[in-house]
Coordinates of N, CA, C and O in Angstrom, one line a residue:
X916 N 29.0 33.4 5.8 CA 30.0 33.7 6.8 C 29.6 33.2 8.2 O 30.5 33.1 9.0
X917 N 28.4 32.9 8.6 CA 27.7 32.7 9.8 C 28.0 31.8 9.9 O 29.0 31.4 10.6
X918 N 27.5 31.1 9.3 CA 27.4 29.3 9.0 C 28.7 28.7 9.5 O 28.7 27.8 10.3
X919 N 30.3 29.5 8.7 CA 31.3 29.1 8.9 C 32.2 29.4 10.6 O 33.2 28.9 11.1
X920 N 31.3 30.5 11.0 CA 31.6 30.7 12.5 C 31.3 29.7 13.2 O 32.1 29.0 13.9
X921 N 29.8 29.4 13.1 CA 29.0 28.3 13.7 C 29.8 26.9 13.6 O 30.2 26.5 14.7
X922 N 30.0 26.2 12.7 CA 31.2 25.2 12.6 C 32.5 25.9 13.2 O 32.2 25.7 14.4
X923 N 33.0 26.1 13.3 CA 34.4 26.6 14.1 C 33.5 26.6 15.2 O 33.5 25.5 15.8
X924 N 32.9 27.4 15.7 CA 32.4 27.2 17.1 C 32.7 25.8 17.4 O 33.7 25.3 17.9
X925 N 31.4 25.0 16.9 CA 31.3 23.7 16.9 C 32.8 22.6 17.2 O 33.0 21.8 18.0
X926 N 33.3 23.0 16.3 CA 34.6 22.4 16.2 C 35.5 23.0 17.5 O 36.1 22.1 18.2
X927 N 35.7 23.8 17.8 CA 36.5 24.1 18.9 C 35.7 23.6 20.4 O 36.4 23.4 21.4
X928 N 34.7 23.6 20.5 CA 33.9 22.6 21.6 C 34.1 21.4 21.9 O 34.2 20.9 23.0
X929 N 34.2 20.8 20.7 CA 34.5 19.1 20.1 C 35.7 19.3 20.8 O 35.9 18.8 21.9
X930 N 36.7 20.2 20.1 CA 38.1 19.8 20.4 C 38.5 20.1 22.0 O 39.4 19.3 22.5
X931 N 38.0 20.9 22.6 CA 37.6 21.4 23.8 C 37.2 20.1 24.7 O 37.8 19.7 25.7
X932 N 36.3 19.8 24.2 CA 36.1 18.7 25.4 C 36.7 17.2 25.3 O 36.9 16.5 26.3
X933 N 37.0 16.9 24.0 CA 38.0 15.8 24.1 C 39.2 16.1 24.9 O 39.6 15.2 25.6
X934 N 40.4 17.7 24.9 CA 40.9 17.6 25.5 C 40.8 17.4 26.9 O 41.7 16.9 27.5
X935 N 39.5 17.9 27.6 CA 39.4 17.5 28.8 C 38.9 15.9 29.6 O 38.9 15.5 30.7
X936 N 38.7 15.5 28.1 CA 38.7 13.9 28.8 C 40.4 13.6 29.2 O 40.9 13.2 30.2
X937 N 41.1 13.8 27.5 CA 42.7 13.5 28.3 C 43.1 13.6 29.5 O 43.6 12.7 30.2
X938 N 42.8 15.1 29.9 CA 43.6 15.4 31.1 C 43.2 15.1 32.3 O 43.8 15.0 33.4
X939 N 41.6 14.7 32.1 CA 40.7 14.2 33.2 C 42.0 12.4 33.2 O 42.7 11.9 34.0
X940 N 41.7 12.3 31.9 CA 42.4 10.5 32.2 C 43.4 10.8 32.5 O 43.6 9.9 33.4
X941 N 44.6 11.5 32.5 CA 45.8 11.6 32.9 C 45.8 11.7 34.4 O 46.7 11.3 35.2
X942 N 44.8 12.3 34.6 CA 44.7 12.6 36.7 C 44.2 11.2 37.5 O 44.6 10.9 38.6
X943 N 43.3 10.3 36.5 CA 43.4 9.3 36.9 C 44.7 8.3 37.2 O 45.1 7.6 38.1
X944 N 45.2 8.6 35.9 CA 46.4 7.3 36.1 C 48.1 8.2 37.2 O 49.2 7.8 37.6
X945 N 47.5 9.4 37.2 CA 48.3 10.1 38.4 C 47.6 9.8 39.8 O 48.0 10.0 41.0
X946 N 46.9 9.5 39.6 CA 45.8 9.2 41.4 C 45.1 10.4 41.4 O 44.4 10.5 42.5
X947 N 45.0 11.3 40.7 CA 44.4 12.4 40.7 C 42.7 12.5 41.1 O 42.0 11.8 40.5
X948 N 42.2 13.4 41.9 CA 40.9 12.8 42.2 C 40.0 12.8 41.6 O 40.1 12.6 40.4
X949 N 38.9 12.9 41.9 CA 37.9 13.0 40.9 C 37.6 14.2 41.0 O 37.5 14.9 42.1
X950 N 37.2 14.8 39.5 CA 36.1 16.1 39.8 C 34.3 15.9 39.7 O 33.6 15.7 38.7
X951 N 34.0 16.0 41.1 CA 32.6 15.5 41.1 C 31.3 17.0 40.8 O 31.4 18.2 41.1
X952 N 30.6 16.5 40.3 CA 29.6 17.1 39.6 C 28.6 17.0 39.6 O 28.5 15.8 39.9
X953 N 27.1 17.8 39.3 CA 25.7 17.2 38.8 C 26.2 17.1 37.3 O 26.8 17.8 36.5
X954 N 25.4 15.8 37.4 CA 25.8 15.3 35.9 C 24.0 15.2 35.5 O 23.2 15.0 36.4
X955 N 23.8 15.5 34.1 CA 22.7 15.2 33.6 C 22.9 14.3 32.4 O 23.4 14.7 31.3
X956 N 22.5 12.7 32.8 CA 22.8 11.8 31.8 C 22.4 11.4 30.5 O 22.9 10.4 29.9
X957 N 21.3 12.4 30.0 CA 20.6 12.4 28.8 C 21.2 13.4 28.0 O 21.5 13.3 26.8
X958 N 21.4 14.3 28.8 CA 22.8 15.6 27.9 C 23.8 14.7 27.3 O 23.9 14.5 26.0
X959 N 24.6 14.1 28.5 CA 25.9 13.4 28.3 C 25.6 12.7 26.7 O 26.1 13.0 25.6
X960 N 24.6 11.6 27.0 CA 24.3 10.6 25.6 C 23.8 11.5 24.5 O 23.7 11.1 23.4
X961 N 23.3 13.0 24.9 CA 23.1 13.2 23.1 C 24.8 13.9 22.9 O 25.4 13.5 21.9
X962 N 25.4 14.8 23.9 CA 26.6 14.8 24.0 C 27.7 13.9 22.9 O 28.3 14.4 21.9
X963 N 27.8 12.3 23.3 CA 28.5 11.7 22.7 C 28.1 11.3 21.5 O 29.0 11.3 20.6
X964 N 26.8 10.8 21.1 CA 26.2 10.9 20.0 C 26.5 12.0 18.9 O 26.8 11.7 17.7
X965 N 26.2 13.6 19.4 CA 26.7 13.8 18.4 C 28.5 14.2 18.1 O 29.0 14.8 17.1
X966 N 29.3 13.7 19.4 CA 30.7 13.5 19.2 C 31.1 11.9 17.6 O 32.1 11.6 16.9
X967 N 30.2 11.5 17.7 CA 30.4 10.0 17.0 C 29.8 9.4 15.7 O 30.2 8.5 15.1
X968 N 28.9 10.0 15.4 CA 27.7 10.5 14.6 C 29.0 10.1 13.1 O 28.7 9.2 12.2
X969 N 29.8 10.6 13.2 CA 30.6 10.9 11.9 C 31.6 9.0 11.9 O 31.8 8.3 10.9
X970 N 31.9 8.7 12.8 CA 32.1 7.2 12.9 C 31.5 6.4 12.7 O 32.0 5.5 12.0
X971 N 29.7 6.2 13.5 CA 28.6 5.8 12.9 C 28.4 5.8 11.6 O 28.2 4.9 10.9
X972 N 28.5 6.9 11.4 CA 27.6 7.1 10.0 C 29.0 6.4 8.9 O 28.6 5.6 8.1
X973 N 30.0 6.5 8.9 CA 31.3 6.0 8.1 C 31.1 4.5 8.0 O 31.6 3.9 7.0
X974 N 30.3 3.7 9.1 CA 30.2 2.3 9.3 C 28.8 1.9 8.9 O 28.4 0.7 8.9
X975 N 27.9 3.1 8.4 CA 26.1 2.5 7.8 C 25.6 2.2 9.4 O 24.7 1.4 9.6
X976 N 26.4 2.9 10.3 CA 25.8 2.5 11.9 C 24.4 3.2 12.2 O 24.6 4.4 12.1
X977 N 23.3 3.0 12.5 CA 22.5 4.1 12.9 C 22.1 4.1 14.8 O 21.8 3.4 15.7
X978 N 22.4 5.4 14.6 CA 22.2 5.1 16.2 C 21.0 5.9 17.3 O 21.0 7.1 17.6
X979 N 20.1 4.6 17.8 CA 19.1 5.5 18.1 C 18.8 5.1 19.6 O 19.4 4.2 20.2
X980 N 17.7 6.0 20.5 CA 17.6 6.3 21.7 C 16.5 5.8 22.2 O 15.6 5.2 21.6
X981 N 16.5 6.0 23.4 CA 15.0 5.4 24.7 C 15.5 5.8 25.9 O 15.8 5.1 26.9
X982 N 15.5 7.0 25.7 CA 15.9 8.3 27.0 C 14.5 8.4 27.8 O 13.5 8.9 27.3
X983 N 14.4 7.9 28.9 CA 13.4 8.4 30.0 C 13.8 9.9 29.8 O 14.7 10.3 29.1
X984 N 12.7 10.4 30.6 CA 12.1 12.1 30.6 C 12.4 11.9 32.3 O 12.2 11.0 33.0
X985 N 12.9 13.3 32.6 CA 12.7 13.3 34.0 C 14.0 12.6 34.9 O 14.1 12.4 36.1
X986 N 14.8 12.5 34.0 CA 15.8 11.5 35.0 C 16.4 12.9 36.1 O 16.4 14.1 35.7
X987 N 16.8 12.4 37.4 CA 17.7 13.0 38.2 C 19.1 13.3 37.8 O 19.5 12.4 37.2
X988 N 19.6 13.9 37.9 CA 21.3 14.8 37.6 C 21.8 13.3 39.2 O 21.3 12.8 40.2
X989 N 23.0 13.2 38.3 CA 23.8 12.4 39.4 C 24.7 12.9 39.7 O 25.1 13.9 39.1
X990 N 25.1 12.5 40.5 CA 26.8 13.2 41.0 C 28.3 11.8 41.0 O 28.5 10.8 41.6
X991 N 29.1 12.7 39.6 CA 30.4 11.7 38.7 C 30.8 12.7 38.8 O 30.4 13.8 39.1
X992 N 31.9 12.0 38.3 CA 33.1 13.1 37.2 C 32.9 12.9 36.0 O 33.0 11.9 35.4
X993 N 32.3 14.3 35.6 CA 31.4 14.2 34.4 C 32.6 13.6 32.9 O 32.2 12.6 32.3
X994 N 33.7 14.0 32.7 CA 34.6 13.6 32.0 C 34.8 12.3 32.1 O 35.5 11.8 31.2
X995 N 34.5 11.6 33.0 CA 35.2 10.1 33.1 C 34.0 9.1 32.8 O 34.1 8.0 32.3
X996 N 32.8 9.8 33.4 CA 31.7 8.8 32.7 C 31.5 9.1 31.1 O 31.2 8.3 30.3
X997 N 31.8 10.5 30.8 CA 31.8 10.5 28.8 C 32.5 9.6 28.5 O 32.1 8.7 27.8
X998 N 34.2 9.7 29.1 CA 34.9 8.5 28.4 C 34.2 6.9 28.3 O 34.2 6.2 27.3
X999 N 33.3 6.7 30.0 CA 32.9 5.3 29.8 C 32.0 5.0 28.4 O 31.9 4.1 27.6
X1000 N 31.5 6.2 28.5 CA 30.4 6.1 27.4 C 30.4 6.2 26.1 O 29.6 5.7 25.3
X1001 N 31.7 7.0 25.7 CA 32.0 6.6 24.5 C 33.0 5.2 24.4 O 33.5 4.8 23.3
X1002 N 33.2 4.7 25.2 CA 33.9 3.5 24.9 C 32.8 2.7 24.5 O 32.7 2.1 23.5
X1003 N 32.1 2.6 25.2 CA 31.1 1.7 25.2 C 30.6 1.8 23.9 O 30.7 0.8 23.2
X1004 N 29.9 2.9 23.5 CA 29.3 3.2 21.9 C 31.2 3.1 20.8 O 31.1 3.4 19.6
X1005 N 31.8 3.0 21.0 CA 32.9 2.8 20.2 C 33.1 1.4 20.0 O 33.6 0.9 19.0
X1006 N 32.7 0.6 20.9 CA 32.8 -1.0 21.4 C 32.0 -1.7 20.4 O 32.4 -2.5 19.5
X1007 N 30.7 -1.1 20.8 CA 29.6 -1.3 19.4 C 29.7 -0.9 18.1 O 29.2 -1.6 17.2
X1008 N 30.2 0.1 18.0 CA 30.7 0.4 16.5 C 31.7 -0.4 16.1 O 31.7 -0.6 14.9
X1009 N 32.7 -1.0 16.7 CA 33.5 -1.6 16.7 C 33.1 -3.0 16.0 O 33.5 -3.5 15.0
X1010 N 32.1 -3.4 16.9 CA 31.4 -4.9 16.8 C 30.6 -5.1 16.2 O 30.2 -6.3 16.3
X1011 N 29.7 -4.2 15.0 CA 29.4 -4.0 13.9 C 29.7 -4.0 12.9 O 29.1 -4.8 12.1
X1012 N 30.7 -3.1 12.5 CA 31.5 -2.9 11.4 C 31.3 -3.5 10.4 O 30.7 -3.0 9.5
X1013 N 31.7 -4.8 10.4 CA 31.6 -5.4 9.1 C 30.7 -6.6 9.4 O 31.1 -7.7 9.1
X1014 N 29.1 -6.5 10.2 CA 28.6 -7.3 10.3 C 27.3 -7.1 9.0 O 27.0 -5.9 8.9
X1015 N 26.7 -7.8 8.3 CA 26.0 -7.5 7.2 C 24.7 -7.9 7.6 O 24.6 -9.1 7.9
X1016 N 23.2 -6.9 7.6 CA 22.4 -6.8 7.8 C 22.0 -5.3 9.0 O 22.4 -4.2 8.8
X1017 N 21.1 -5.7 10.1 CA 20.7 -4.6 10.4 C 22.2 -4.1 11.5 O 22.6 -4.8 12.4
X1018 N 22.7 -2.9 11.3 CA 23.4 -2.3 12.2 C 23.0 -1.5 12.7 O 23.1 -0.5 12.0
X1019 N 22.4 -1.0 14.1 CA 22.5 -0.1 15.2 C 22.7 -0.6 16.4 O 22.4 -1.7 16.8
X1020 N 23.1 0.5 17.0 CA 23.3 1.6 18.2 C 22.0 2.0 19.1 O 21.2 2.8 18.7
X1021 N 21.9 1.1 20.3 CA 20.4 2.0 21.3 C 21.0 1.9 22.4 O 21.4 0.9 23.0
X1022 N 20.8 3.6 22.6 CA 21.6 4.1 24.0 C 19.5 4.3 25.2 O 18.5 5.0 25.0
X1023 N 20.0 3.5 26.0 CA 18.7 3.7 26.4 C 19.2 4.3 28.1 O 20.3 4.2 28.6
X1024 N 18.2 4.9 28.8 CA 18.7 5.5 30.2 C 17.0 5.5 30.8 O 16.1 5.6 30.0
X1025 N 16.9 5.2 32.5 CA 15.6 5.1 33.1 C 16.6 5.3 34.5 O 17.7 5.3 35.0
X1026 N 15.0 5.5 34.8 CA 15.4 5.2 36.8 C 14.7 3.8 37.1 O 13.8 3.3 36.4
X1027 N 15.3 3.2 38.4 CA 15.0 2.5 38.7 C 14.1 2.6 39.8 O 14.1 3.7 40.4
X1028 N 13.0 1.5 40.5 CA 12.4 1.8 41.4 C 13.0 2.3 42.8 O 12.3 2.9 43.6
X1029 N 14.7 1.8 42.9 CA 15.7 2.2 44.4 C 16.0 3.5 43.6 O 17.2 3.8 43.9
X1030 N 15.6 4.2 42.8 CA 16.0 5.8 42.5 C 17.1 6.0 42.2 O 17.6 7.1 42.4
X1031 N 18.2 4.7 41.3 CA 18.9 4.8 40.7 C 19.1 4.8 39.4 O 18.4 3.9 38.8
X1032 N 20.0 5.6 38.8 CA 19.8 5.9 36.9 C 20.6 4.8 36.1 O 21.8 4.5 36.3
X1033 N 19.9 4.4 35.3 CA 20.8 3.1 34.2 C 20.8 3.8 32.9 O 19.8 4.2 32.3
X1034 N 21.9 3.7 32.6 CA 22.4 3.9 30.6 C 22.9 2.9 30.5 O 23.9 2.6 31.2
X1035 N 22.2 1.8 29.3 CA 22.7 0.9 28.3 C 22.8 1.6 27.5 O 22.4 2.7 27.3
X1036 N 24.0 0.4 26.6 CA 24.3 0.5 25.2 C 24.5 -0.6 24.7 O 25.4 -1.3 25.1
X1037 N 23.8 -1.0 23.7 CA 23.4 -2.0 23.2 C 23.7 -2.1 21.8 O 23.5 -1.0 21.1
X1038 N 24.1 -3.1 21.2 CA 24.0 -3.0 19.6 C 24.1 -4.8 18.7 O 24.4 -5.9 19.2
X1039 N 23.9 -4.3 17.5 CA 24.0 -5.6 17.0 C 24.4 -6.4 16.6 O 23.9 -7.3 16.0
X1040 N 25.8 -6.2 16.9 CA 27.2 -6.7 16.5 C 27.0 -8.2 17.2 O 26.2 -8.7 17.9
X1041 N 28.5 -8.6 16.3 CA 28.8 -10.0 16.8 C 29.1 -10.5 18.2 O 28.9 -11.7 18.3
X1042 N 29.5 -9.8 19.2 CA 29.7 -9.9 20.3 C 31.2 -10.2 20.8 O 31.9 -10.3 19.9
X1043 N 31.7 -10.4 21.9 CA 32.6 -10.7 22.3 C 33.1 -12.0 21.7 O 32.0 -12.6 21.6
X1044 N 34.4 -13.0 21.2 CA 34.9 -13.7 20.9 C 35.1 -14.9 22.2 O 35.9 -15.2 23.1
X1045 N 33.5 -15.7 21.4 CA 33.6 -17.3 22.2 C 32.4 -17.0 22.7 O 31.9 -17.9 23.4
X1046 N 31.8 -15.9 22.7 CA 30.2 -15.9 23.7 C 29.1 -16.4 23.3 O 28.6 -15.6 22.5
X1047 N 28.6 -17.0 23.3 CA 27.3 -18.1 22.9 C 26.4 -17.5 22.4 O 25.6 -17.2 23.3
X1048 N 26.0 -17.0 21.1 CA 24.9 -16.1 20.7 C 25.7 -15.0 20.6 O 25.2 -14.5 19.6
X1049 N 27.3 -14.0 21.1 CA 27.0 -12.8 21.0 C 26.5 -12.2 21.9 O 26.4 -11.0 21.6
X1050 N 26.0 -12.6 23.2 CA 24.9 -11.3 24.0 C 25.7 -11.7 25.4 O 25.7 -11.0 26.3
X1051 N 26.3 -12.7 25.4 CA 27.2 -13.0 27.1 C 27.7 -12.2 27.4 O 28.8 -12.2 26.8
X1052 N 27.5 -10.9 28.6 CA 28.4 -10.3 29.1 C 28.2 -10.8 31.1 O 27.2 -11.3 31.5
X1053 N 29.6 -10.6 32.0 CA 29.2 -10.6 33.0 C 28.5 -9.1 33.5 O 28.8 -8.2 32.7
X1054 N 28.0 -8.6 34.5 CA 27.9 -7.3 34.7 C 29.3 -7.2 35.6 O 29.9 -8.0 36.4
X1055 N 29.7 -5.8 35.2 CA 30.6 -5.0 36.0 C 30.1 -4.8 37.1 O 28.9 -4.4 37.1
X1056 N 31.0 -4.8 38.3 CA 30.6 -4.6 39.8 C 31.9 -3.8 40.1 O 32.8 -3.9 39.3
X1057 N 32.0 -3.3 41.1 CA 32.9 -2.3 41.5 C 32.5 -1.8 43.3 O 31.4 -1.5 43.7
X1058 N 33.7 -1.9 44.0 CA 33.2 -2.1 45.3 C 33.2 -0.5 45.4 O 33.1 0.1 44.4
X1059 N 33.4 0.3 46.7 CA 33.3 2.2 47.2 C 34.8 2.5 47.3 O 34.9 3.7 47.3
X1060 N 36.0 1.7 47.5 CA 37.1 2.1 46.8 C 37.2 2.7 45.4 O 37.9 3.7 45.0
X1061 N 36.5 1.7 44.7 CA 36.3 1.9 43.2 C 35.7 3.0 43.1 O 36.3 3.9 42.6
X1062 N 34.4 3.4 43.5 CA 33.6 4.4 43.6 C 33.9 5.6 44.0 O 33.4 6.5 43.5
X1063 N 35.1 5.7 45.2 CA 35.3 7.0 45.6 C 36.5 7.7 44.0 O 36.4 8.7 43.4
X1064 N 37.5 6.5 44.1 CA 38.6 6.7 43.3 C 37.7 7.5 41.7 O 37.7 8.7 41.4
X1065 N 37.2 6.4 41.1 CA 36.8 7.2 40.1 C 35.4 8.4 39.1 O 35.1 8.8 38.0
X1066 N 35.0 8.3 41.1 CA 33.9 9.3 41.1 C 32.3 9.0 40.2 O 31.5 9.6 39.6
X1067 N 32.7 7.7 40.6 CA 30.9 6.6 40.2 C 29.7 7.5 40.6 O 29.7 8.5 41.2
X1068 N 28.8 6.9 40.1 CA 27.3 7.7 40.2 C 27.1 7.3 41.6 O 27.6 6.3 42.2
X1069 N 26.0 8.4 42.4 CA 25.6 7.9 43.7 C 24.0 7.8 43.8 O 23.5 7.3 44.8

């Protein structure tokens, strides 16, 4: 009887916080502001991991980590960087799928020497369509318009 509390728990958290990505995304495409926060970015990634774990595992995905120790809490809108982040690990599962041989997922996070935090996500998929190898991405840049609007890391 415990066990089945504990799952319902579980399950209504899940469901709990997906709804608040919606409504977080709905405020965005309303102009709605950001809700800013200390975010702790290694929560977040085991966070989505185990939101995805059941998608992965449906695809033979395995998905594994290279979490620095010690990172600083940033200040986002904690909901809108989960969404980044599961898109991103959805992207990769996506780009895997039906690739044959090794399939994973490595979500890695560090600071940098200017005392800024980086989360990759990385995987073994075929890559974007026409990219030379599979690995061509440009990086995303985003000017402090961008930044204020959707409550970017500082």
């Amino acid at each position: 009887m415990e066990e089945a509390r504990e799952a319902a728990s579980r399950i209504v958290k899940r469901c709990n916080a997906r709804a608040e990505i919606v409504s977080r995304t709905r405020l965005l495409f309303k102009k709605g502001t950001a809700q800013r926060e200390l975010v702790g970015l290694n929560e977040m990634v085991r966070e989505m991991i185990v939101l995805l774990r059941g998608e992965a595992t449906r695809h033979k995905i395995l998905i594994g980590t290279d979490l620095a120790t010690g990172l600083p809490q940033v200040t986002g809108d904690r909901v809108l960087l989960q969404q980044v982040l599961m898109n991103l690990m959805l992207n990769g599962i996506e780009a895997m799928k039906d690739v044959d041989g090794k399939r994973e997922l490595l979500i890695k996070s560090q600071e940098t020497e200017n005392e800024e935090v980086i989360v990759s996500v990385s995987d073994t998929g075929v890559g974007p369509a026409g990219a030379a190898g599979g690995s061509d991405f440009q990086s995303i840049f985003y000017d402090e318009t961008a930044r204020d609007r959707y409550g970017a890391l500082d």
